[in-house]
XYZ file of C-alpha atoms in Angstrom:
731
model
C 78.498 69.097 98.245
C 80.094 71.213 99.729
C 78.713 74.592 100.985
C 80.004 78.037 99.675
C 79.978 80.910 102.759
C 79.253 84.093 100.496
C 80.036 86.423 103.330
C 83.626 88.788 102.398
C 85.230 88.322 105.274
C 87.052 85.549 106.793
C 86.247 81.808 106.798
C 83.264 80.357 108.862
C 82.113 77.584 110.692
C 85.570 75.633 109.957
C 87.240 74.007 113.175
C 91.194 74.687 113.084
C 91.798 71.044 115.035
C 89.799 69.455 112.322
C 91.762 71.089 109.067
C 95.428 69.743 109.738
C 93.733 65.683 107.810
C 92.516 67.904 104.572
C 96.026 70.323 104.319
C 98.591 67.589 105.474
C 99.145 65.508 102.304
C 99.612 68.330 99.849
C 99.200 71.230 102.032
C 97.867 73.533 99.381
C 96.940 76.964 100.523
C 93.446 77.654 100.866
C 91.039 80.209 99.157
C 87.936 81.131 98.066
C 84.746 83.783 98.067
C 85.365 87.402 99.412
C 88.751 88.766 98.780
C 90.157 90.049 102.507
C 86.672 91.729 103.100
C 85.869 95.456 103.002
C 83.775 97.856 102.978
C 80.910 96.195 101.253
C 81.645 93.459 103.309
C 79.618 91.877 105.577
C 80.875 89.300 109.059
C 78.832 86.342 110.336
C 79.147 85.356 113.590
C 80.408 81.926 114.275
C 81.324 80.741 117.615
C 85.181 78.167 117.037
C 86.227 76.520 119.714
C 88.693 78.532 121.309
C 92.577 76.900 121.835
C 94.423 77.803 125.005
C 98.031 78.705 123.569
C 100.243 78.903 126.750
C 100.580 75.489 129.264
C 101.301 78.209 131.906
C 98.356 78.993 134.360
C 97.808 82.651 134.724
C 95.904 83.617 137.293
C 94.075 87.054 135.982
C 92.875 85.718 132.880
C 90.028 87.993 132.563
C 92.762 90.754 133.005
C 92.395 93.601 129.916
C 96.215 92.758 128.042
C 96.809 96.707 127.119
C 100.356 97.777 125.436
C 101.322 99.474 122.683
C 100.802 96.894 119.907
C 96.753 96.931 120.829
C 97.147 100.936 120.383
C 97.892 100.479 116.787
C 94.973 100.632 113.767
C 94.248 96.500 112.178
C 90.277 97.025 111.997
C 90.444 94.149 109.469
C 88.370 91.742 108.590
C 89.869 87.751 108.412
C 91.611 87.071 105.237
C 90.150 85.307 102.508
C 87.780 83.055 101.989
C 85.888 79.870 101.929
C 86.430 77.592 99.390
C 85.366 73.628 98.130
C 85.053 70.620 100.769
C 88.429 68.201 100.611
C 85.874 66.386 98.344
C 85.143 68.400 95.675
C 88.554 69.947 95.874
C 90.294 66.374 94.604
C 87.344 65.387 91.990
C 88.432 63.530 89.698
C 88.108 65.034 86.078
C 87.269 62.475 83.117
C 87.979 63.442 79.743
C 85.629 62.348 77.003
C 86.640 59.454 75.057
C 87.299 60.631 71.117
C 84.098 60.558 69.154
C 84.173 60.017 64.924
C 83.063 63.110 63.244
C 79.446 61.282 61.797
C 79.145 60.335 65.542
C 80.140 63.745 67.003
C 77.874 65.391 64.754
C 74.916 62.703 64.482
C 74.789 62.893 68.484
C 75.217 66.790 68.970
C 72.476 67.405 66.665
C 70.470 65.021 68.589
C 70.677 66.939 71.994
C 69.707 69.952 71.210
C 68.328 72.467 69.251
C 69.612 75.649 67.865
C 69.317 78.968 69.064
C 67.685 77.350 72.748
C 68.847 79.360 75.658
C 70.973 77.586 77.798
C 71.991 80.079 80.682
C 68.684 79.362 82.879
C 70.242 75.566 83.458
C 73.731 77.697 83.700
C 72.634 78.951 86.708
C 70.277 76.201 88.312
C 73.757 74.766 88.745
C 75.525 77.530 90.239
C 72.466 77.563 92.802
C 72.796 73.634 93.923
C 76.910 73.701 94.330
C 76.126 76.808 96.913
C 73.258 74.694 98.484
C 71.552 75.861 101.250
C 73.454 79.437 102.633
C 72.177 83.050 102.851
C 70.786 84.561 99.461
C 72.720 86.840 98.289
C 72.792 89.146 94.885
C 74.320 87.672 92.231
C 75.430 91.252 90.303
C 77.366 89.100 87.628
C 73.950 87.429 86.485
C 73.078 86.936 82.871
C 69.767 86.243 82.017
C 69.703 86.196 77.513
C 68.964 83.874 75.006
C 72.097 81.405 73.403
C 72.832 83.005 69.927
C 74.232 80.706 67.173
C 77.690 80.840 65.987
C 76.909 82.547 62.865
C 77.951 86.169 62.471
C 75.870 88.945 60.577
C 78.304 91.012 57.863
C 77.736 94.551 59.218
C 78.957 93.544 63.181
C 82.539 93.675 61.838
C 83.779 95.899 59.286
C 84.599 93.662 55.929
C 87.755 95.252 55.046
C 89.449 98.055 57.976
C 92.522 98.753 55.854
C 94.593 95.999 56.363
C 97.052 95.300 54.612
C 96.693 91.738 52.003
C 100.486 91.448 51.632
C 101.227 91.404 54.925
C 98.981 88.632 56.063
C 101.584 86.100 54.351
C 104.192 87.395 57.363
C 100.927 87.276 59.787
C 101.151 84.132 62.531
C 97.617 84.169 62.919
C 97.183 83.489 59.314
C 99.903 80.876 58.882
C 99.216 79.300 62.691
C 95.183 79.892 63.162
C 93.941 80.949 59.800
C 95.628 78.413 56.996
C 97.814 76.052 58.735
C 99.580 72.925 57.295
C 97.346 70.218 58.013
C 100.161 67.577 57.886
C 102.910 69.555 59.783
C 99.789 70.028 62.574
C 99.523 66.500 62.736
C 103.048 65.287 62.970
C 103.836 68.412 65.372
C 100.988 66.981 67.168
C 102.168 63.198 67.532
C 105.552 64.840 68.360
C 103.916 66.289 71.510
C 101.325 63.627 72.867
C 105.201 60.951 72.839
C 106.729 64.203 74.588
C 109.509 64.933 71.888
C 110.596 68.415 72.444
C 113.903 70.181 70.792
C 115.475 73.135 72.219
C 114.344 75.948 70.200
C 116.343 79.045 71.753
C 118.312 79.879 74.482
C 118.527 83.874 75.370
C 120.835 85.033 78.074
C 121.308 88.651 79.258
C 122.589 90.461 82.434
C 118.736 89.811 84.828
C 117.019 87.557 83.231
C 117.397 84.094 80.629
C 114.617 82.228 78.066
C 114.285 79.151 77.225
C 111.748 77.985 74.152
C 110.977 74.135 73.654
C 109.814 73.094 70.318
C 108.230 69.513 68.679
C 111.099 67.808 67.340
C 109.521 68.006 63.489
C 109.318 71.406 63.497
C 110.604 73.353 60.885
C 111.732 76.317 63.440
C 114.735 74.860 64.651
C 117.139 77.664 64.990
C 115.898 80.727 66.695
C 118.701 82.375 67.939
C 118.843 85.344 65.226
C 115.254 85.992 65.372
C 113.630 89.419 65.561
C 112.583 90.734 68.707
C 109.813 93.160 68.399
C 111.034 97.128 69.416
C 107.358 97.836 69.000
C 103.962 97.823 68.133
C 104.703 98.449 64.280
C 106.720 95.496 63.463
C 103.525 93.532 64.751
C 100.603 92.189 62.462
C 97.670 94.419 64.018
C 94.095 95.175 62.554
C 94.071 98.416 61.445
C 91.761 99.263 63.988
C 94.776 98.727 67.104
C 97.196 100.540 65.312
C 97.001 103.813 66.939
C 96.017 103.282 70.148
C 98.399 100.366 70.692
C 101.608 102.668 69.507
C 99.991 105.521 71.466
C 100.032 103.135 74.702
C 103.380 100.826 74.220
C 105.519 103.164 71.800
C 108.668 101.711 72.420
C 109.520 98.181 73.973
C 112.950 97.223 75.798
C 114.503 94.298 75.463
C 112.171 91.810 77.697
C 109.868 93.598 76.984
C 110.321 93.046 73.065
C 110.943 89.115 73.615
C 108.017 88.483 75.163
C 106.031 90.667 72.239
C 107.802 88.424 69.798
C 106.822 85.255 71.505
C 103.121 85.915 72.209
C 101.895 87.404 68.813
C 103.846 84.233 67.919
C 101.297 82.066 69.682
C 103.233 80.144 71.896
C 102.997 79.167 75.284
C 104.532 81.642 77.696
C 105.885 80.985 81.103
C 107.118 84.854 82.986
C 107.816 84.704 86.565
C 109.228 87.545 87.072
C 105.988 90.016 87.119
C 106.127 93.027 89.450
C 103.652 95.491 89.993
C 105.479 97.989 88.118
C 105.652 95.983 85.249
C 101.923 94.943 85.617
C 100.659 97.357 83.442
C 102.491 96.860 80.579
C 102.566 93.114 80.824
C 98.544 93.667 80.541
C 98.061 96.481 77.377
C 100.751 93.694 76.016
C 98.282 90.471 76.377
C 94.770 93.057 75.748
C 96.462 94.307 72.279
C 96.983 90.238 70.936
C 93.713 88.677 72.766
C 91.993 91.851 70.530
C 94.041 91.496 67.884
C 92.737 87.605 67.931
C 89.291 88.220 68.144
C 88.924 90.924 65.310
C 91.068 88.810 63.033
C 88.813 85.750 63.908
C 85.451 87.667 63.524
C 86.429 88.940 60.343
C 87.393 86.100 58.425
C 84.094 83.961 59.838
C 82.477 87.440 58.555
C 84.285 87.570 55.078
C 83.620 83.822 54.556
C 79.972 84.322 55.193
C 79.696 86.907 52.715
C 81.485 85.010 50.210
C 78.509 82.444 51.080
C 75.735 84.355 50.506
C 76.845 86.187 47.136
C 77.601 82.558 45.138
C 76.818 79.294 45.244
C 80.012 77.060 46.396
C 79.248 73.320 45.478
C 82.805 72.255 46.323
C 84.766 74.698 48.723
C 85.297 73.888 52.240
C 85.914 76.567 54.512
C 86.723 75.483 58.363
C 87.617 78.853 59.982
C 85.284 77.837 63.250
C 85.218 75.757 66.455
C 82.274 75.253 68.406
C 81.473 77.989 70.453
C 82.477 81.935 70.059
C 84.388 82.547 73.015
C 88.192 82.650 71.995
C 89.718 84.138 75.464
C 89.596 83.533 78.832
C 91.579 85.478 81.685
C 91.621 84.163 84.717
C 92.790 86.522 87.092
C 92.251 87.272 90.934
C 89.974 90.210 92.050
C 87.114 92.205 90.825
C 89.007 94.925 90.677
C 92.367 93.552 88.497
C 88.861 92.607 86.106
C 88.513 96.175 85.930
C 92.507 96.909 85.053
C 92.597 94.704 82.243
C 88.650 95.898 80.929
C 89.705 99.375 81.014
C 93.347 98.189 79.402
C 91.201 96.939 76.358
C 88.732 100.159 76.393
C 91.961 102.600 75.573
C 92.854 100.136 72.511
C 89.262 99.644 71.307
C 88.091 103.015 71.572
C 84.534 101.336 71.682
C 81.987 104.494 70.701
C 79.242 102.983 72.958
C 79.454 100.138 76.315
C 76.359 98.723 76.933
C 76.177 97.888 80.802
C 78.996 99.322 81.584
C 77.292 101.562 84.795
C 76.603 98.124 86.400
C 79.897 97.094 85.430
C 81.631 100.263 86.931
C 79.256 99.667 90.177
C 80.420 96.040 91.086
C 83.784 96.126 90.189
C 85.195 98.835 90.864
C 85.982 100.880 94.390
C 88.035 103.330 96.060
C 91.353 101.897 97.125
C 92.194 104.914 99.534
C 91.170 102.347 102.583
C 95.071 100.535 103.937
C 97.818 102.719 105.794
C 100.810 103.960 104.284
C 103.109 101.251 105.685
C 101.566 98.728 102.987
C 103.965 97.488 100.327
C 103.191 98.482 96.694
C 102.400 94.588 96.023
C 100.011 94.418 98.699
C 98.186 97.423 97.282
C 97.910 96.474 93.826
C 96.387 93.362 94.905
C 93.982 94.166 97.355
C 93.498 97.670 96.347
C 89.913 98.758 95.138
C 87.429 95.694 95.184
C 88.978 92.532 96.540
C 86.164 89.940 95.530
C 87.052 86.782 94.833
C 84.660 85.196 92.963
C 83.459 86.829 89.553
C 82.779 85.892 85.848
C 82.184 88.418 82.849
C 81.104 88.206 79.314
C 82.655 90.546 77.008
C 81.124 90.899 73.441
C 82.498 93.228 70.336
C 80.813 94.422 68.242
C 81.659 96.785 65.183
C 81.296 100.027 67.663
C 79.783 98.578 70.575
C 81.260 96.438 73.268
C 78.986 95.011 75.507
C 79.491 93.612 79.584
C 77.759 90.814 81.299
C 77.063 88.919 78.145
C 76.106 85.364 77.819
C 79.194 83.284 77.930
C 78.075 81.506 74.541
C 77.361 84.719 73.414
C 80.852 86.182 74.717
C 84.809 86.644 72.843
C 86.738 87.514 75.999
C 85.439 85.373 79.509
C 87.190 86.856 82.202
C 86.809 85.402 85.855
C 88.483 84.355 89.083
C 89.066 80.440 89.310
C 86.520 80.360 92.197
C 83.725 82.075 90.159
C 83.976 79.735 87.208
C 84.250 76.586 88.885
C 80.917 76.863 90.823
C 79.713 78.484 86.685
C 81.094 75.128 85.854
C 78.805 72.980 88.133
C 79.305 69.852 90.334
C 81.348 66.925 88.383
C 79.859 64.602 86.805
C 75.978 66.020 86.956
C 73.581 66.888 85.071
C 73.585 70.531 85.363
C 77.775 70.821 84.896
C 78.483 72.982 81.970
C 81.774 73.576 80.328
C 80.974 73.697 76.630
C 81.826 77.053 76.733
C 85.100 76.340 77.288
C 85.428 74.362 73.896
C 86.995 76.821 72.002
C 88.965 78.302 73.782
C 92.416 79.535 71.515
C 93.876 82.046 73.997
C 94.068 81.230 77.846
C 95.509 84.162 80.067
C 96.589 83.602 83.872
C 98.143 86.679 85.354
C 99.043 86.920 89.275
C 99.751 83.297 89.588
C 101.118 83.720 92.807
C 97.867 85.322 94.296
C 96.311 82.321 92.891
C 97.940 80.060 94.554
C 97.082 81.777 98.010
C 93.202 81.525 97.457
C 92.925 77.906 95.914
C 95.014 76.379 92.988
C 92.780 73.308 92.403
C 90.096 76.114 90.731
C 93.002 76.603 88.465
C 94.126 72.919 87.658
C 90.258 72.514 87.467
C 89.602 74.602 85.144
C 92.665 74.091 82.505
C 91.083 70.336 82.849
C 88.041 71.269 81.033
C 89.475 73.315 78.531
C 89.238 72.217 74.880
C 86.946 69.705 75.631
C 84.181 68.157 73.168
C 80.843 69.770 73.654
C 77.739 67.679 74.782
C 75.686 70.456 72.625
C 75.827 71.461 69.633
C 75.119 75.173 70.505
C 73.916 76.157 67.096
C 77.043 74.907 65.728
C 77.724 75.024 61.874
C 79.765 71.632 61.650
C 80.657 71.649 58.313
C 82.552 75.028 59.030
C 84.393 73.323 62.335
C 88.287 73.197 61.749
C 89.619 70.101 61.771
C 91.684 70.225 65.015
C 88.891 70.810 67.214
C 86.689 67.672 64.760
C 89.311 65.570 66.368
C 89.846 66.163 69.798
C 93.010 67.739 69.186
C 92.072 71.913 70.419
C 94.266 72.063 72.976
C 97.170 71.660 71.171
C 96.674 74.893 69.458
C 95.479 76.634 72.572
C 97.903 79.359 73.206
C 98.522 79.286 77.379
C 99.840 82.694 79.249
C 101.314 82.843 82.566
C 102.174 85.795 84.696
C 103.719 85.190 88.694
C 105.877 87.361 90.737
C 107.752 84.337 91.236
C 107.887 80.872 90.240
C 106.747 77.932 92.393
C 106.223 73.804 91.706
C 102.252 74.096 91.179
C 103.252 76.506 88.233
C 105.858 74.231 86.832
C 103.018 71.303 87.025
C 100.709 73.998 84.904
C 103.376 73.909 82.507
C 103.958 70.506 82.284
C 101.119 69.004 81.973
C 98.697 71.782 80.232
C 100.953 73.550 78.158
C 100.990 71.538 74.816
C 101.211 74.227 72.133
C 102.753 72.888 68.985
C 104.317 76.457 67.807
C 106.504 75.693 70.954
C 106.408 76.734 74.960
C 108.898 79.549 76.589
C 109.528 79.569 80.312
C 111.634 83.325 81.605
C 113.824 82.363 84.533
C 115.082 85.829 86.466
C 118.291 85.921 88.132
C 118.493 86.477 91.673
C 120.894 88.483 93.481
C 119.343 87.641 96.720
C 116.582 88.888 98.921
C 119.193 88.038 102.156
C 121.098 91.269 100.975
C 118.586 93.314 100.954
C 117.439 93.861 104.941
C 118.878 96.428 105.733
C 120.193 95.417 108.978
C 123.288 92.891 110.147
C 122.010 89.756 111.659
C 123.023 86.260 111.353
C 121.213 84.129 109.206
C 121.336 80.299 109.484
C 120.223 77.951 106.519
C 120.029 74.239 108.282
C 119.050 71.737 106.209
C 117.572 68.388 106.172
C 117.236 65.190 104.567
C 114.168 64.132 102.912
C 113.650 61.200 100.597
C 110.187 62.491 98.103
C 107.738 65.285 98.016
C 105.344 63.006 100.290
C 107.743 62.204 103.622
C 108.603 66.088 103.591
C 106.272 66.962 105.788
C 106.897 64.423 108.130
C 110.970 64.746 107.760
C 110.822 69.083 108.500
C 108.513 68.264 111.372
C 111.690 65.560 112.686
C 114.180 68.174 112.468
C 111.962 70.530 113.713
C 111.289 68.668 116.911
C 115.028 66.876 117.458
C 116.979 69.790 116.586
C 114.847 73.475 117.059
C 112.868 72.754 119.947
C 115.547 71.380 122.505
C 117.531 74.885 121.950
C 113.674 76.714 122.436
C 113.546 74.785 126.348
C 117.257 75.348 127.318
C 116.532 78.967 126.741
C 113.431 78.890 128.298
C 113.863 80.936 131.073
C 115.840 83.221 130.097
C 113.444 83.968 127.269
C 110.773 84.435 129.591
C 112.851 86.781 131.789
C 114.892 88.888 129.157
C 111.319 89.008 127.145
C 113.459 87.445 124.390
C 110.632 86.927 121.557
C 110.797 84.837 118.571
C 108.659 84.194 116.215
C 108.081 81.009 114.572
C 107.202 81.079 110.459
C 105.006 78.478 109.083
C 104.457 78.629 104.810
C 101.603 75.631 105.330
C 98.535 75.913 107.556
C 99.065 71.874 108.268
C 102.420 72.626 109.388
C 100.989 74.934 111.903
C 98.114 73.059 113.333
C 101.184 70.747 113.618
C 103.472 72.766 115.324
C 100.883 74.487 117.849
C 99.369 70.719 118.948
C 103.603 69.360 119.651
C 103.639 73.062 121.790
C 100.444 72.773 123.584
C 100.747 68.767 124.081
C 104.508 67.587 124.625
C 105.895 67.242 127.775
C 109.041 68.760 126.148
C 107.785 72.323 125.544
C 106.025 72.280 129.118
C 107.628 75.275 129.757
C 107.020 77.287 127.091
C 104.662 80.052 126.572
C 103.280 80.750 123.265
C 100.278 82.443 121.003
C 99.455 82.034 117.287
C 98.350 83.857 114.652
C 96.903 82.274 111.227
C 94.799 83.206 108.305
C 92.138 82.207 110.689
C 92.811 83.839 113.535
C 89.662 85.883 114.497
C 90.888 90.014 115.327
C 89.721 89.790 118.688
C 92.120 87.114 119.484
C 94.943 88.666 116.779
C 95.093 91.531 118.967
C 95.665 89.639 122.268
C 98.480 87.406 121.069
C 100.346 90.398 119.568
C 99.667 91.926 123.013
C 100.829 89.122 124.767
C 104.210 88.870 122.967
C 105.415 92.166 122.512
C 104.806 92.280 126.812
C 106.791 89.300 126.898
C 103.994 87.165 128.549
C 104.423 84.936 125.305
C 107.657 84.308 124.378
C 106.856 82.540 120.990
C 104.357 83.575 118.370
C 103.417 80.890 115.815
C 102.921 82.862 112.528
C 101.246 81.418 108.892
C 102.373 82.651 105.418
C 98.861 83.127 104.503
C 98.227 85.822 107.538
C 100.665 87.556 106.215
C 100.015 87.625 103.002
C 96.672 88.548 103.400
C 96.887 91.184 106.502
C 101.018 92.613 106.316
C 100.612 92.948 110.403
C 103.257 95.060 111.974
C 104.403 92.891 114.674
C 106.612 94.175 117.500
C 108.716 92.392 120.033
C 110.281 90.144 117.351
C 114.167 89.476 118.518
C 114.519 86.091 116.936
C 113.437 83.827 113.883
C 112.596 80.409 112.979
C 111.591 79.368 109.502
C 110.143 76.676 109.747
C 110.005 76.653 106.057
C 111.534 79.315 103.655
C 108.233 81.320 101.794
C 107.870 81.227 98.606
C 107.597 85.267 98.015
C 110.631 86.362 98.678
C 109.785 89.419 99.734
C 108.094 87.882 102.469
C 111.297 87.198 103.693
C 112.540 90.920 103.554
C 109.270 92.222 105.320
C 109.404 89.745 108.317
C 113.243 89.647 108.561
C 114.135 93.197 107.948
C 111.290 94.776 108.992
C 110.365 92.680 112.157
C 114.315 92.415 113.800
C 114.628 96.024 111.772
C 112.103 97.933 114.309
C 113.178 96.008 117.058
C 116.678 97.091 116.524
C 115.936 100.980 115.240
C 113.748 101.491 118.985
C 116.560 99.922 120.541
C 115.434 96.668 122.013
C 118.263 94.672 121.195
C 121.616 94.403 119.621
C 122.015 93.374 116.006
C 124.573 91.082 117.791
C 122.001 88.959 119.788
C 119.493 88.890 116.718
C 119.201 85.644 114.524
C 117.458 83.919 111.641
C 117.365 79.956 111.287
C 116.021 78.831 108.128
C 115.018 74.953 107.755
C 114.917 73.760 103.890
C 115.936 70.320 101.999
C 116.103 69.941 98.084
C 112.893 69.733 97.607
C 112.868 73.501 98.431
C 115.281 74.861 95.301
C 113.161 77.431 93.591
C 112.739 78.932 97.256
C 116.277 79.164 98.326
C 117.805 80.480 95.149
C 115.196 83.924 95.555
C 116.360 84.501 98.779
C 120.029 83.954 98.954
C 120.976 84.436 95.599
C 121.530 82.173 92.046
C 125.076 82.250 92.292
C 124.758 80.779 96.288
C 121.565 78.038 96.267
C 123.462 75.353 94.721
C 126.438 75.383 97.015
C 123.823 75.487 100.120
C 122.679 71.456 97.872
C 125.827 70.137 97.768
C 125.993 67.373 100.835
C 130.000 68.373 100.461
C 129.866 71.497 102.270
C 127.576 70.161 105.123
C 124.227 70.846 106.191
C 124.630 74.503 108.094
C 125.561 77.795 106.688
C 125.398 81.042 108.240
C 126.046 84.451 106.698
C 126.671 87.719 108.714
């Protein structure tokens, strides 16, 4: 069983020399508890094996290395977060077999009794996963009895002014509440057999989108589909119309297209998220989620009233799932969760908020703690409370919003991947509990690019456990459960919404393996001019393509090209580098590649004259300061620098005069910050001229997504084609 470090600083107790084996195969980014650390965090001391980053013997090793670089204020904790062990990360998920209705009803009714509290069992599973670590107060702990699915008539209003005539055009009514069962069966069969058709293709100057629908879908010609220009054309509950019109008055073309797809209950992959556009996206999905929750609960209330007022012997009302939670929202930090909750509060205008002070104390912080040189995306992600382990249940009644509701009593669940992964418990253990995810009808994942920098395997694990048939009944009235839940087909009617700053392979994998919505799934593509044109300086940019046969051999092929084509040029000019203080920065996207290159530079006979330093996401602050000082002063001619170190810290490195990209960065802003920022700083300070600066980037055909963002949509295909050679230079 893996142990979770509750420290909010950098990962502890992990030897960098031994991490290569666990990271090498897939190169997944690591992440976990504690975010970047902060005022409320605490850092444990940990003895770590030191690494001599240069093979040149220095006479005065205890001499203090002082420079202008060392005087900068970098009093920051380490980046990240601990994660599950490799054994738990690679756990295989076993999906429950489909059971007949009678067997399912009988087994569930025998295992539990209605109204039985479940939280203590859930808490026990969390404590077992955590293991023998120091006790830390769980601010998200909830101890309350589990309530049955039945709702009191007074919990919501029976009729809040909705126009019954509009419900015939309401996607909720036609696709969720009263769908055509025979049509659903045909489309589910199409999806199971991977039979999709292109239903719509939209092209705009800056973006495009493509919609895929099952072949038996009646909605095939969507080119003239109505695009929402505001919330007035969306079928909303009456209580949401006024605040929605105030917060989202007018939609532009992109927002209108997104609103049309989201409100039509389609799966959406949107990879053009920006800091400036984040608030509109957040309000849009919060409005859609609230509308879905309110309509679902009101329909159940009205059916309850029908049952209580008359005797129905032959009528069948299917209006529920197995459990109450209907919306799952996965986010990277507590502060991002607070922003979503604030959007929900502004849309509901609730009269009462239970446990609000507890929420404010544990989820919000003053974000005025960054220097002025930090970019907007960094401030948005790490501003405020950047703790990346949390879980929160939100329950709605007619006049009240309750924070920290028990999962089985909640309507919306907010969680980070790590927080929800720990709440689910260990795989195949008796305490494992994923029943509260069995009836999720809308799953939203925001800031996917940030989650990839934590631990994407947690996201995949969560989706593996969505919409599985529950182990216990949890007070469910099976006579009112919709047929597709009983038939284990709930995942085909679940809506999944993904927001990311850019697209990446793991995101496409999630799109292909977990987005099976029979209503259709749409992917938005951004058109890139190329970030290499936005550097602000004129510098020689070279792109070298190496050949690789498959993703499994790609790390070895990249390393082989690096040692045969790049290392000789470094050793050839090693003497000039030391005399002229020619600082060479080697940027490495993956930690496994960082360990491999570092070990090669330290042990290979061909690199014995090269002095180098290194900065990774696991490097202690003191060693970071020393490495930056040695690189700036010229004592080390080479500095190894990882992508996650830059993501979590955004160091302002000085003394950079030449850059080698061992691999292209996923985030195009990193290319701009490293090439334009670091080299631009050296040029501005007159330490080097633009005629001698250079950037060399290694890539393969598997890096198409990265390459497009850097060189542009119109150019990347030329660099992939064999007919044009394997080295390309831009000035």
